[in-house]
Amino acid sequence: MKVADPQGPAKMRTEPVPLGNLVTFTPRFVKGELPENSLASFIPMKCVEEESGRFESIEDRKVSEVQKGYTAFRDGDVIFAKVTPCMENGKAAVLKGLTNGIGFGSTEFFVLRPKASLNPRYLLHFLLQKEFRSRAAQNMTGAVGLRRVPKSYLEQQLIPLPSLPEQKRIVAEIEKQFTRLDAGVAALRRIQANLKRYRAAVLKAACEGRLVPTEAELARTENRDLSFETGEALLSRILVERKSKWEKDQLLRFRGNDRVPKNDKWRSRYPEPSTRNASSLPPLPVGWTWVELGQLTWSVKDGPHYSPNYVTEGIPFISGGNIRPSGVDFSNAKRISPELHAELSQRCKPEVGDILYTKGGTTGIARVNIFRRIQCMGSRGRAETCRLGRSFLHSAHTQFSCLLCPGTKYDTWCRQSRFGSYSHDPYLLRPPTSRRTNPDCG
């Protein structure tokens, strides 16, 4: 008994055929094919999408204006970018719906006009394969930055050639699956947008005292009247402890320099934190108070204001682009020598527990540093250090600060703050070393 081939006739394939045998490359526009005062579609490189096979005509132009100096094509042609990086990025399309069936565009397009045995969309999907583009990139010629795929290379490439009906079935299945993938991507984007809005709503509720019962509400529920520490009382205690900590540090410096203060005049040098009128700010729940971040910090410092000499191995040198919602991304971090790190640390030494806060680009990303040896960038890509008071802030307070950092209102406040100039860079905030914070907060 003869057993049928499980692959069946539909799976049979002919031998691969050189692409040059199946298409006409960059056919010339025949003068007189369309009157010179007629309109034709104009499609520069920027109007062709990457990998999707879609394009959009930027405008119509008279044939007399574009028949010289541009590449001509017509409905049914396949255009494929020849120059880097457009080719690697997958700029290609099957043309249809052109004005008067004719179009003109960049000379950096190959125009492939399929013969009767080759379906244009089958050819398009063949060209858009990542593996095909990777091999083509390896065979580019020309100067760096203007490398191109040689026409001779494309002509020699072998393409599997099933029958036309099978080519159409393959194209239909590819595009059905791609449609499903596009729908899935769109659904994921909607979910991400909803999650972002939900996160913003949670932070807003937290900042307005609506996320959990406030101390005042708990006191009433538990019949404690108002027997709890209010925000104003906490701030007063913080400011007292802040000044006490500064004085202790100054006395240690005196002792380190073998000096004894003659009187108490040195205490007058204490830098009182600035305050601002909160009357224009939104009302807060009972027991809460507005406070400037400067009242809760020791200092705000930034790194070097120049690009240092980088090395292959060394200390990670962090910029704003390395601060992500998931943490510090070291995958593309540059590095500096330990000697330079020691020098820069005299100005700004990031420590474990510092809060990294981006103040430009993607503003409002706040993360806690858990790494012992990193260095942050200065002006034009800098991370500034805001040292939260080591002795007076509890871990929970720092986590709350980390949570409050993201948001438009906080971003606006940072623009007006007295930390220093606002630029497209990240902050780095320093919480107390005695009480470590949760690196997953914010």
Short mmCIF file of C-alpha atoms in Angstrom, two decimals:
data_model
loop_
_atom_site.label_atom_id
_atom_site.label_comp_id
_atom_site.label_asym_id
_atom_site.label_seq_id
_atom_site.Cartn_x
_atom_site.Cartn_y
_atom_site.Cartn_z
CA MET A 1 0.00 0.00 0.00
CA LYS A 2 1.42 3.39 -0.99
CA VAL A 3 1.52 5.93 1.84
CA ALA A 4 0.72 9.50 0.84
CA ASP A 5 3.31 12.20 1.41
CA PRO A 6 2.21 13.93 4.64
CA GLN A 7 3.51 17.20 3.28
CA GLY A 8 1.14 16.98 0.35
CA PRO A 9 1.45 18.68 -3.03
CA ALA A 10 0.80 22.09 -1.47
CA LYS A 11 4.15 21.92 0.35
CA MET A 12 6.20 21.19 -2.75
CA ARG A 13 8.78 23.82 -3.63
CA THR A 14 10.69 24.67 -6.76
CA GLU A 15 14.36 25.46 -6.66
CA PRO A 16 15.16 28.99 -5.42
CA VAL A 17 15.49 31.51 -8.23
CA PRO A 18 17.87 34.50 -8.41
CA LEU A 19 15.94 37.69 -7.74
CA GLY A 20 17.38 39.26 -10.89
CA ASN A 21 15.45 36.72 -12.97
CA LEU A 22 12.11 37.67 -11.43
CA VAL A 23 12.14 41.49 -11.32
CA THR A 24 13.20 44.48 -13.34
CA PHE A 25 15.46 46.72 -11.25
CA THR A 26 14.77 50.47 -11.20
CA PRO A 27 13.05 50.71 -14.59
CA ARG A 28 13.40 54.07 -16.27
CA PHE A 29 10.54 56.49 -16.65
CA VAL A 30 9.67 56.65 -20.34
CA LYS A 31 9.29 60.23 -21.48
CA GLY A 32 5.79 60.68 -22.75
CA GLU A 33 4.39 57.92 -20.53
CA LEU A 34 2.54 60.73 -18.76
CA PRO A 35 2.18 64.33 -19.96
CA GLU A 36 4.65 66.65 -18.24
CA ASN A 37 1.88 68.85 -16.80
CA SER A 38 0.19 65.82 -15.21
CA LEU A 39 0.44 65.15 -11.49
CA ALA A 40 2.26 62.23 -9.91
CA SER A 41 2.71 61.12 -6.29
CA PHE A 42 5.88 62.22 -4.51
CA ILE A 43 7.26 59.83 -1.86
CA PRO A 44 10.50 60.74 -0.07
CA MET A 45 12.21 58.26 2.24
CA LYS A 46 10.58 59.67 5.38
CA CYS A 47 7.13 58.77 4.08
CA VAL A 48 7.83 55.02 4.10
CA GLU A 49 7.27 53.28 7.44
CA GLU A 50 9.74 50.84 8.93
CA GLU A 51 8.88 47.13 8.61
CA SER A 52 5.13 47.69 8.17
CA GLY A 53 5.15 47.97 4.36
CA ARG A 54 3.01 51.12 4.60
CA PHE A 55 3.71 54.45 2.95
CA GLU A 56 2.08 57.83 2.50
CA SER A 57 2.49 60.22 -0.38
CA ILE A 58 3.59 63.58 0.95
CA GLU A 59 2.11 65.51 -1.99
CA ASP A 60 1.49 65.49 -5.71
CA ARG A 61 3.94 67.17 -8.06
CA LYS A 62 4.01 67.87 -11.76
CA VAL A 63 5.89 65.29 -13.77
CA SER A 64 8.02 68.05 -15.28
CA GLU A 65 9.32 68.91 -11.78
CA VAL A 66 10.36 65.41 -10.72
CA GLN A 67 11.14 63.37 -13.83
CA LYS A 68 14.80 64.32 -13.42
CA GLY A 69 16.73 63.81 -10.20
CA TYR A 70 14.29 61.36 -8.65
CA THR A 71 13.49 57.66 -8.91
CA ALA A 72 10.33 56.80 -10.86
CA PHE A 73 7.91 53.99 -10.01
CA ARG A 74 4.33 52.98 -10.65
CA ASP A 75 1.52 50.99 -9.06
CA GLY A 76 2.57 47.42 -8.33
CA ASP A 77 6.28 48.20 -7.93
CA VAL A 78 8.15 47.31 -4.73
CA ILE A 79 10.45 49.97 -3.31
CA PHE A 80 13.28 48.92 -0.99
CA ALA A 81 15.73 51.31 0.70
CA LYS A 82 19.33 50.73 -0.35
CA VAL A 83 21.15 53.07 2.06
CA THR A 84 22.05 52.67 5.74
CA PRO A 85 20.29 52.84 8.17
CA CYS A 86 17.03 52.89 6.21
CA MET A 87 17.62 49.44 4.72
CA GLU A 88 18.42 47.86 8.09
CA ASN A 89 15.32 49.53 9.56
CA GLY A 90 13.09 47.90 6.95
CA LYS A 91 11.87 50.78 4.79
CA ALA A 92 10.04 49.01 1.96
CA ALA A 93 6.55 49.02 0.45
CA VAL A 94 4.36 47.80 -2.38
CA LEU A 95 3.05 50.85 -4.21
CA LYS A 96 -0.59 51.28 -5.06
CA GLY A 97 -3.03 54.15 -5.32
CA LEU A 98 -0.45 56.50 -6.85
CA THR A 99 -1.77 59.60 -8.57
CA ASN A 100 -2.23 58.65 -12.25
CA GLY A 101 -0.57 55.36 -11.32
CA ILE A 102 2.86 57.03 -11.31
CA GLY A 103 5.15 58.25 -8.52
CA PHE A 104 8.61 59.65 -7.90
CA GLY A 105 10.80 59.57 -4.83
CA SER A 106 14.24 59.27 -3.29
CA THR A 107 17.12 57.97 -5.39
CA GLU A 108 18.02 55.86 -2.32
CA PHE A 109 15.21 53.45 -3.22
CA PHE A 110 15.64 50.33 -5.27
CA VAL A 111 12.56 49.88 -7.46
CA LEU A 112 11.74 46.23 -8.10
CA ARG A 113 9.08 45.60 -10.75
CA PRO A 114 7.98 41.95 -10.38
CA LYS A 115 7.42 39.83 -13.46
CA ALA A 116 4.23 37.85 -13.92
CA SER A 117 5.47 34.86 -11.89
CA LEU A 118 6.10 36.86 -8.68
CA ASN A 119 3.49 38.32 -6.35
CA PRO A 120 4.59 41.84 -5.22
CA ARG A 121 3.52 41.33 -1.60
CA TYR A 122 5.27 37.96 -1.46
CA LEU A 123 8.43 39.77 -2.58
CA LEU A 124 7.88 42.51 0.01
CA HIS A 125 7.69 40.04 2.90
CA PHE A 126 10.78 38.26 1.59
CA LEU A 127 12.75 41.53 1.60
CA LEU A 128 11.52 42.50 5.07
CA GLN A 129 12.92 39.37 6.71
CA LYS A 130 15.36 40.42 9.42
CA GLU A 131 17.82 37.74 8.37
CA PHE A 132 17.75 38.98 4.77
CA ARG A 133 18.40 42.57 5.84
CA SER A 134 21.20 41.51 8.17
CA ARG A 135 22.98 39.69 5.35
CA ALA A 136 22.46 42.66 3.03
CA ALA A 137 23.95 44.99 5.63
CA GLN A 138 27.07 42.83 5.77
CA ASN A 139 27.49 43.24 2.01
CA MET A 140 27.08 47.02 1.85
CA THR A 141 29.73 49.09 0.13
CA GLY A 142 30.76 52.75 0.34
CA ALA A 143 31.89 55.22 2.97
CA VAL A 144 30.81 55.02 6.59
CA GLY A 145 27.42 56.68 7.00
CA LEU A 146 26.59 56.36 3.29
CA ARG A 147 26.92 52.64 2.78
CA ARG A 148 24.56 51.06 0.26
CA VAL A 149 23.46 47.61 -0.83
CA PRO A 150 24.90 46.95 -4.31
CA LYS A 151 22.39 46.18 -7.04
CA SER A 152 24.50 43.18 -8.04
CA TYR A 153 24.06 41.71 -4.56
CA LEU A 154 20.27 41.87 -4.73
CA GLU A 155 20.20 40.42 -8.24
CA GLN A 156 22.06 37.32 -7.05
CA GLN A 157 19.89 36.63 -3.99
CA LEU A 158 17.89 33.41 -4.22
CA ILE A 159 14.17 33.53 -3.46
CA PRO A 160 11.91 30.45 -3.06
CA LEU A 161 9.31 30.52 -5.82
CA PRO A 162 6.11 28.53 -5.24
CA SER A 163 3.19 28.80 -7.63
CA LEU A 164 1.27 32.07 -7.80
CA PRO A 165 -1.79 30.63 -6.00
CA GLU A 166 0.46 29.44 -3.18
CA GLN A 167 2.25 32.80 -3.02
CA LYS A 168 -1.16 34.44 -2.54
CA ARG A 169 -2.10 31.97 0.22
CA ILE A 170 1.22 32.60 1.99
CA VAL A 171 0.73 36.38 1.78
CA ALA A 172 -2.84 36.09 3.07
CA GLU A 173 -1.74 34.01 6.06
CA ILE A 174 1.18 36.33 6.87
CA GLU A 175 -1.06 39.37 6.83
CA LYS A 176 -3.77 37.63 8.86
CA GLN A 177 -1.21 36.81 11.57
CA PHE A 178 0.26 40.31 11.41
CA THR A 179 -3.22 41.80 11.83
CA ARG A 180 -3.66 39.72 14.98
CA LEU A 181 -0.26 40.84 16.25
CA ASP A 182 -1.08 44.49 15.57
CA ALA A 183 -4.34 44.09 17.49
CA GLY A 184 -2.45 42.51 20.39
CA VAL A 185 0.10 45.34 20.44
CA ALA A 186 -2.71 47.93 20.40
CA ALA A 187 -4.41 46.14 23.31
CA LEU A 188 -1.15 46.11 25.30
CA ARG A 189 -0.68 49.82 24.70
CA ARG A 190 -4.19 50.50 25.96
CA ILE A 191 -3.47 48.42 29.05
CA GLN A 192 -0.21 50.28 29.65
CA ALA A 193 -1.98 53.62 29.30
CA ASN A 194 -4.69 52.50 31.74
CA LEU A 195 -2.06 51.30 34.23
CA LYS A 196 -0.27 54.63 33.96
CA ARG A 197 -3.51 56.50 34.64
CA TYR A 198 -4.30 54.18 37.55
CA ARG A 199 -0.85 54.72 39.05
CA ALA A 200 -1.27 58.49 38.70
CA ALA A 201 -4.68 58.26 40.38
CA VAL A 202 -3.21 56.26 43.29
CA LEU A 203 -0.43 58.83 43.79
CA LYS A 204 -2.92 61.69 43.59
CA ALA A 205 -5.14 60.04 46.19
CA ALA A 206 -2.10 59.46 48.42
CA CYS A 207 -1.06 63.11 48.17
CA GLU A 208 -4.59 64.31 48.97
CA GLY A 209 -5.09 62.07 52.00
CA ARG A 210 -7.69 59.85 50.35
CA LEU A 211 -5.69 56.63 49.94
CA VAL A 212 -5.64 55.56 53.59
CA PRO A 213 -7.27 57.03 56.71
CA THR A 214 -5.37 60.07 57.99
CA GLU A 215 -4.10 60.27 61.57
CA ALA A 216 -6.85 62.77 62.35
CA GLU A 217 -9.52 60.37 61.09
CA LEU A 218 -8.02 57.48 63.04
CA ALA A 219 -7.87 59.63 66.17
CA ARG A 220 -11.57 60.48 65.88
CA THR A 221 -12.46 56.84 65.20
CA GLU A 222 -10.46 55.68 68.23
CA ASN A 223 -11.77 58.52 70.42
CA ARG A 224 -8.25 59.94 70.81
CA ASP A 225 -9.39 63.47 70.00
CA LEU A 226 -6.34 64.96 68.26
CA SER A 227 -3.65 63.17 70.25
CA PHE A 228 -1.22 62.60 67.40
CA GLU A 229 1.83 64.32 65.99
CA THR A 230 0.74 66.76 63.31
CA GLY A 231 2.78 67.61 60.25
CA GLU A 232 3.70 70.98 61.73
CA ALA A 233 4.92 69.34 64.94
CA LEU A 234 6.93 66.81 62.97
CA LEU A 235 8.47 69.57 60.84
CA SER A 236 9.44 71.54 63.96
CA ARG A 237 11.14 68.46 65.42
CA ILE A 238 12.90 67.80 62.12
CA LEU A 239 14.25 71.36 61.94
CA VAL A 240 15.55 71.15 65.52
CA GLU A 241 17.27 67.84 64.85
CA ARG A 242 18.57 69.15 61.53
CA LYS A 243 20.29 72.08 63.23
CA SER A 244 21.61 69.85 66.02
CA LYS A 245 23.11 67.49 63.44
CA TRP A 246 24.77 70.42 61.63
CA GLU A 247 26.30 71.66 64.88
CA LYS A 248 27.67 68.21 65.72
CA ASP A 249 29.23 67.99 62.27
CA GLN A 250 30.84 71.42 62.72
CA LEU A 251 32.32 70.44 66.09
CA LEU A 252 33.77 67.30 64.55
CA ARG A 253 35.41 69.44 61.86
CA PHE A 254 36.91 71.71 64.53
CA ARG A 255 38.35 68.70 66.32
CA GLY A 256 39.67 67.23 63.09
CA ASN A 257 41.57 70.48 62.49
CA ASP A 258 42.76 70.68 66.13
CA ARG A 259 40.69 73.79 66.70
CA VAL A 260 38.49 74.86 69.59
CA PRO A 261 35.82 77.50 68.92
CA LYS A 262 36.37 80.61 71.07
CA ASN A 263 32.67 81.45 71.23
CA ASP A 264 29.31 80.53 69.71
CA LYS A 265 29.50 82.84 66.69
CA TRP A 266 30.09 79.85 64.45
CA ARG A 267 26.52 78.74 65.18
CA SER A 268 25.23 81.78 63.27
CA ARG A 269 26.65 80.29 60.08
CA TYR A 270 23.98 77.58 60.14
CA PRO A 271 22.21 77.72 56.73
CA GLU A 272 18.56 78.01 57.65
CA PRO A 273 16.42 76.15 55.10
CA SER A 274 14.21 78.36 52.99
CA THR A 275 10.44 78.45 53.40
CA ARG A 276 7.70 79.68 51.14
CA ASN A 277 4.17 80.97 51.53
CA ALA A 278 1.83 78.00 51.14
CA SER A 279 -1.36 80.09 50.98
CA SER A 280 -1.61 79.61 47.22
CA LEU A 281 -1.20 75.84 47.47
CA PRO A 282 -4.13 73.41 47.60
CA PRO A 283 -5.65 72.65 51.01
CA LEU A 284 -4.39 69.58 52.89
CA PRO A 285 -6.10 67.12 55.23
CA VAL A 286 -6.23 67.94 58.94
CA GLY A 287 -2.83 67.37 60.51
CA TRP A 288 -0.88 67.73 57.26
CA THR A 289 1.38 70.63 56.31
CA TRP A 290 3.24 71.81 53.24
CA VAL A 291 7.02 71.66 53.49
CA GLU A 292 9.81 72.60 51.11
CA LEU A 293 12.04 69.71 50.15
CA GLY A 294 14.97 71.95 51.07
CA GLN A 295 13.83 71.79 54.68
CA LEU A 296 14.32 68.02 54.62
CA THR A 297 17.70 67.95 52.88
CA TRP A 298 21.32 68.53 53.80
CA SER A 299 22.45 69.57 50.36
CA VAL A 300 21.84 69.35 46.63
CA LYS A 301 24.95 68.63 44.60
CA ASP A 302 25.71 67.69 41.05
CA GLY A 303 28.57 65.89 39.38
CA PRO A 304 31.19 67.17 36.96
CA HIS A 305 30.17 69.73 34.37
CA TYR A 306 32.17 68.09 31.60
CA SER A 307 32.45 64.72 29.91
CA PRO A 308 35.25 62.83 31.65
CA ASN A 309 37.64 60.38 30.08
CA TYR A 310 35.91 57.03 29.86
CA VAL A 311 37.53 53.63 30.31
CA THR A 312 36.56 50.09 29.38
CA GLU A 313 36.52 48.81 32.96
CA GLY A 314 35.88 50.94 36.03
CA ILE A 315 33.19 52.72 38.05
CA PRO A 316 29.77 53.14 36.35
CA PHE A 317 29.12 56.74 35.32
CA ILE A 318 25.35 57.29 35.51
CA SER A 319 23.31 59.79 33.46
CA GLY A 320 19.60 60.55 33.39
CA GLY A 321 19.06 58.00 30.65
CA ASN A 322 20.22 55.24 33.02
CA ILE A 323 17.47 55.97 35.55
CA ARG A 324 14.46 53.80 34.64
CA PRO A 325 11.19 53.05 36.46
CA SER A 326 12.57 49.56 37.11
CA GLY A 327 15.83 50.81 38.63
CA VAL A 328 19.29 51.84 37.46
CA ASP A 329 20.07 50.45 34.01
CA PHE A 330 23.77 49.68 33.65
CA SER A 331 23.52 48.07 30.20
CA ASN A 332 24.77 51.19 28.39
CA ALA A 333 26.45 53.00 31.28
CA LYS A 334 29.89 54.41 30.57
CA ARG A 335 32.71 53.92 33.07
CA ILE A 336 35.45 55.99 34.64
CA SER A 337 38.66 55.02 36.43
CA PRO A 338 38.72 54.52 40.22
CA GLU A 339 41.15 57.45 40.47
CA LEU A 340 38.76 59.80 38.67
CA HIS A 341 35.87 58.46 40.74
CA ALA A 342 37.79 59.33 43.92
CA GLU A 343 38.45 62.84 42.58
CA LEU A 344 34.85 63.45 41.57
CA SER A 345 33.57 62.03 44.86
CA GLN A 346 35.07 65.01 46.68
CA ARG A 347 32.34 67.09 45.05
CA CYS A 348 29.53 64.56 44.87
CA LYS A 349 29.72 61.04 46.23
CA PRO A 350 26.57 58.98 45.60
CA GLU A 351 25.90 56.57 48.42
CA VAL A 352 23.66 53.59 49.04
CA GLY A 353 20.15 54.82 49.80
CA ASP A 354 20.33 57.99 47.67
CA ILE A 355 17.19 58.67 45.68
CA LEU A 356 17.73 59.13 41.95
CA TYR A 357 15.22 61.54 40.47
CA THR A 358 15.09 62.52 36.80
CA LYS A 359 14.32 66.18 36.29
CA GLY A 360 14.44 66.30 32.48
CA GLY A 361 13.52 64.15 29.52
CA THR A 362 11.22 61.62 31.18
CA THR A 363 10.68 63.78 34.25
CA GLY A 364 9.68 62.28 37.56
CA ILE A 365 11.33 58.85 37.69
CA ALA A 366 12.40 58.25 41.29
CA ARG A 367 14.51 55.28 42.37
CA VAL A 368 16.59 54.41 45.41
CA ASN A 369 20.26 53.73 44.77
CA ILE A 370 21.38 50.34 46.12
CA PHE A 371 24.86 50.40 44.57
CA ARG A 372 28.00 51.30 46.51
CA ARG A 373 30.22 52.56 43.72
CA ILE A 374 28.70 54.74 41.02
CA GLN A 375 29.34 58.29 39.85
CA CYS A 376 26.72 60.66 38.48
CA MET A 377 26.98 63.06 35.58
CA GLY A 378 27.02 66.80 35.97
CA SER A 379 25.60 69.62 33.84
CA ARG A 380 23.98 68.57 30.54
CA GLY A 381 23.19 65.06 31.61
CA ARG A 382 23.75 65.37 35.33
CA ALA A 383 22.48 63.71 38.46
CA GLU A 384 22.19 66.07 41.39
CA THR A 385 22.54 64.85 44.98
CA CYS A 386 19.96 65.87 47.54
CA ARG A 387 21.04 64.57 50.96
CA LEU A 388 18.00 63.86 53.10
CA GLY A 389 18.80 64.38 56.78
CA ARG A 390 20.45 61.25 58.15
CA SER A 391 19.17 61.57 61.71
CA PHE A 392 15.65 62.95 61.44
CA LEU A 393 14.00 61.11 58.54
CA HIS A 394 12.61 57.64 59.06
CA SER A 395 12.66 55.09 56.25
CA ALA A 396 8.94 55.49 55.68
CA HIS A 397 9.36 59.23 55.17
CA THR A 398 11.97 58.65 52.48
CA GLN A 399 9.80 56.08 50.73
CA PHE A 400 6.93 58.57 50.80
CA SER A 401 9.19 61.20 49.23
CA CYS A 402 10.15 58.67 46.58
CA LEU A 403 6.48 58.05 45.84
CA LEU A 404 5.63 61.73 45.63
CA CYS A 405 8.42 62.59 43.20
CA PRO A 406 6.66 61.53 39.97
CA GLY A 407 3.97 63.88 38.73
CA THR A 408 3.27 67.14 36.94
CA LYS A 409 2.76 69.20 40.10
CA TYR A 410 6.05 68.02 41.59
CA ASP A 411 7.81 68.67 38.28
CA THR A 412 6.42 72.23 38.23
CA TRP A 413 7.55 72.76 41.80
CA CYS A 414 11.06 71.55 40.95
CA ARG A 415 11.26 74.11 38.16
CA GLN A 416 10.60 76.86 40.72
CA SER A 417 12.66 75.40 43.57
CA ARG A 418 15.87 76.83 44.99
CA PHE A 419 17.88 73.68 44.35
CA GLY A 420 19.56 75.22 41.34
CA SER A 421 18.86 75.53 37.64
CA TYR A 422 16.36 73.22 35.99
CA SER A 423 17.77 71.29 33.06
CA HIS A 424 17.16 68.05 31.19
CA ASP A 425 18.94 65.99 33.81
CA PRO A 426 18.29 63.73 36.83
CA TYR A 427 18.44 64.50 40.54
CA LEU A 428 20.02 62.18 43.05
CA LEU A 429 18.51 62.48 46.54
CA ARG A 430 20.24 61.13 49.65
CA PRO A 431 18.19 59.50 52.44
CA PRO A 432 19.53 58.57 55.90
CA THR A 433 22.20 55.87 55.92
CA SER A 434 21.12 54.64 59.32
CA ARG A 435 17.71 53.52 58.04
CA ARG A 436 17.74 51.98 54.57
CA THR A 437 14.84 52.41 52.20
CA ASN A 438 12.99 50.00 49.97
CA PRO A 439 14.64 50.01 46.54
CA ASP A 440 11.30 49.14 44.95
CA CYS A 441 9.49 52.26 46.15
CA GLY A 442 8.33 54.90 43.72
#
